[in-house]
PDB file of C-alpha atoms in Angstrom:
ATOM      1  CA  UNK A   1     -83.549  40.231   4.193  1.00 83.00           C
ATOM      2  CA  UNK A   2     -83.341  39.350   0.562  1.00 84.00           C
ATOM      3  CA  UNK A   3     -79.683  38.013  -0.807  1.00 84.00           C
ATOM      4  CA  UNK A   4     -79.329  38.378  -4.603  1.00 88.00           C
ATOM      5  CA  UNK A   5     -76.244  38.251  -7.385  1.00 88.00           C
ATOM      6  CA  UNK A   6     -76.420  40.570  -9.490  1.00 88.00           C
ATOM      7  CA  UNK A   7     -73.742  41.008 -12.914  1.00 91.00           C
ATOM      8  CA  UNK A   8     -71.032  43.365 -11.840  1.00 86.00           C
ATOM      9  CA  UNK A   9     -71.895  45.351 -15.143  1.00 84.00           C
ATOM     10  CA  UNK A  10     -75.079  46.654 -13.061  1.00 86.00           C
ATOM     11  CA  UNK A  11     -73.111  48.310 -10.044  1.00 84.00           C
ATOM     12  CA  UNK A  12     -72.371  51.986 -11.089  1.00 82.00           C
ATOM     13  CA  UNK A  13     -69.559  53.393  -9.069  1.00 75.00           C
ATOM     14  CA  UNK A  14     -69.641  57.397  -8.731  1.00 70.00           C
ATOM     15  CA  UNK A  15     -66.285  57.879  -6.985  1.00 69.00           C
ATOM     16  CA  UNK A  16     -62.951  57.069  -8.941  1.00 67.00           C
ATOM     17  CA  UNK A  17     -60.271  55.232  -6.846  1.00 66.00           C
ATOM     18  CA  UNK A  18     -57.826  57.314  -5.903  1.00 75.00           C
ATOM     19  CA  UNK A  19     -54.362  56.865  -4.436  1.00 82.00           C
ATOM     20  CA  UNK A  20     -51.695  59.221  -2.705  1.00 87.00           C
ATOM     21  CA  UNK A  21     -49.179  56.795  -4.667  1.00 90.00           C
ATOM     22  CA  UNK A  22     -50.846  57.293  -8.183  1.00 90.00           C
ATOM     23  CA  UNK A  23     -47.753  59.855  -8.910  1.00 92.00           C
ATOM     24  CA  UNK A  24     -45.148  57.141  -8.204  1.00 93.00           C
ATOM     25  CA  UNK A  25     -47.065  54.563 -10.547  1.00 92.00           C
ATOM     26  CA  UNK A  26     -47.172  56.978 -12.975  1.00 92.00           C
ATOM     27  CA  UNK A  27     -43.114  58.097 -13.052  1.00 94.00           C
ATOM     28  CA  UNK A  28     -42.764  54.010 -12.511  1.00 94.00           C
ATOM     29  CA  UNK A  29     -44.186  53.815 -16.148  1.00 93.00           C
ATOM     30  CA  UNK A  30     -41.337  56.274 -17.398  1.00 94.00           C
ATOM     31  CA  UNK A  31     -38.245  54.628 -16.376  1.00 94.00           C
ATOM     32  CA  UNK A  32     -35.650  53.055 -18.935  1.00 93.00           C
ATOM     33  CA  UNK A  33     -33.354  50.878 -18.891  1.00 93.00           C
ATOM     34  CA  UNK A  34     -29.555  52.759 -17.995  1.00 92.00           C
ATOM     35  CA  UNK A  35     -32.066  55.537 -17.573  1.00 92.00           C
ATOM     36  CA  UNK A  36     -32.609  58.172 -15.231  1.00 94.00           C
ATOM     37  CA  UNK A  37     -33.807  57.003 -11.392  1.00 95.00           C
ATOM     38  CA  UNK A  38     -37.207  57.903  -9.871  1.00 95.00           C
ATOM     39  CA  UNK A  39     -36.256  59.730  -6.204  1.00 96.00           C
ATOM     40  CA  UNK A  40     -39.371  59.339  -3.759  1.00 95.00           C
ATOM     41  CA  UNK A  41     -38.725  61.240  -0.069  1.00 94.00           C
ATOM     42  CA  UNK A  42     -40.937  58.934   2.439  1.00 94.00           C
ATOM     43  CA  UNK A  43     -41.709  59.838   6.201  1.00 93.00           C
ATOM     44  CA  UNK A  44     -41.384  56.447   8.472  1.00 91.00           C
ATOM     45  CA  UNK A  45     -40.897  53.050   7.922  1.00 91.00           C
ATOM     46  CA  UNK A  46     -44.491  51.904   7.290  1.00 93.00           C
ATOM     47  CA  UNK A  47     -44.554  54.437   4.119  1.00 93.00           C
ATOM     48  CA  UNK A  48     -41.310  52.803   2.948  1.00 93.00           C
ATOM     49  CA  UNK A  49     -43.253  49.456   2.890  1.00 94.00           C
ATOM     50  CA  UNK A  50     -46.356  50.490   0.924  1.00 93.00           C
ATOM     51  CA  UNK A  51     -43.956  52.653  -1.803  1.00 94.00           C
ATOM     52  CA  UNK A  52     -41.975  49.490  -2.342  1.00 94.00           C
ATOM     53  CA  UNK A  53     -45.199  47.148  -2.624  1.00 94.00           C
ATOM     54  CA  UNK A  54     -46.449  49.567  -5.219  1.00 93.00           C
ATOM     55  CA  UNK A  55     -42.948  48.596  -6.938  1.00 94.00           C
ATOM     56  CA  UNK A  56     -43.308  45.092  -6.432  1.00 94.00           C
ATOM     57  CA  UNK A  57     -46.985  44.900  -7.684  1.00 93.00           C
ATOM     58  CA  UNK A  58     -46.183  47.289 -10.848  1.00 93.00           C
ATOM     59  CA  UNK A  59     -43.547  44.588 -11.795  1.00 94.00           C
ATOM     60  CA  UNK A  60     -45.495  41.964 -11.907  1.00 94.00           C
ATOM     61  CA  UNK A  61     -48.483  43.442 -13.533  1.00 93.00           C
ATOM     62  CA  UNK A  62     -46.406  44.998 -16.266  1.00 93.00           C
ATOM     63  CA  UNK A  63     -43.332  42.509 -16.443  1.00 94.00           C
ATOM     64  CA  UNK A  64     -40.402  44.639 -15.655  1.00 93.00           C
ATOM     65  CA  UNK A  65     -37.547  44.815 -13.129  1.00 94.00           C
ATOM     66  CA  UNK A  66     -37.568  48.055 -11.496  1.00 95.00           C
ATOM     67  CA  UNK A  67     -35.359  47.890  -8.822  1.00 94.00           C
ATOM     68  CA  UNK A  68     -34.891  49.692  -5.470  1.00 94.00           C
ATOM     69  CA  UNK A  69     -32.481  51.556  -3.673  1.00 95.00           C
ATOM     70  CA  UNK A  70     -33.039  53.577  -0.026  1.00 93.00           C
ATOM     71  CA  UNK A  71     -31.245  55.884   1.532  1.00 93.00           C
ATOM     72  CA  UNK A  72     -32.590  55.592   5.672  1.00 88.00           C
ATOM     73  CA  UNK A  73     -30.355  58.755   6.835  1.00 92.00           C
ATOM     74  CA  UNK A  74     -32.598  61.052   4.562  1.00 94.00           C
ATOM     75  CA  UNK A  75     -35.996  59.060   3.858  1.00 94.00           C
ATOM     76  CA  UNK A  76     -35.400  58.847   0.242  1.00 95.00           C
ATOM     77  CA  UNK A  77     -35.740  55.765  -2.062  1.00 95.00           C
ATOM     78  CA  UNK A  78     -34.427  55.498  -5.416  1.00 96.00           C
ATOM     79  CA  UNK A  79     -36.120  53.258  -8.223  1.00 96.00           C
ATOM     80  CA  UNK A  80     -33.981  52.643 -11.578  1.00 96.00           C
ATOM     81  CA  UNK A  81     -34.354  49.947 -13.977  1.00 93.00           C
ATOM     82  CA  UNK A  82     -30.882  47.930 -15.294  1.00 84.00           C
TER      83      UNK A  82
END
């Protein structure tokens, strides 16, 4: 077996990365201070954690402060900016 290191630019990617949370990420970009909130419905606690992780990563990447509040009885989480 031969192993060789090549530049990343030489590697072609044929498929685009898609996530089921892309709509959430796009909507977070439209949030404004004191504006409307984003409402996301989730199915279970695991999905809730994944959605929150998306918000934490978005905050870190864009240096923003998106907050969240959940209603576990109705399986809904709200994101907003203060």
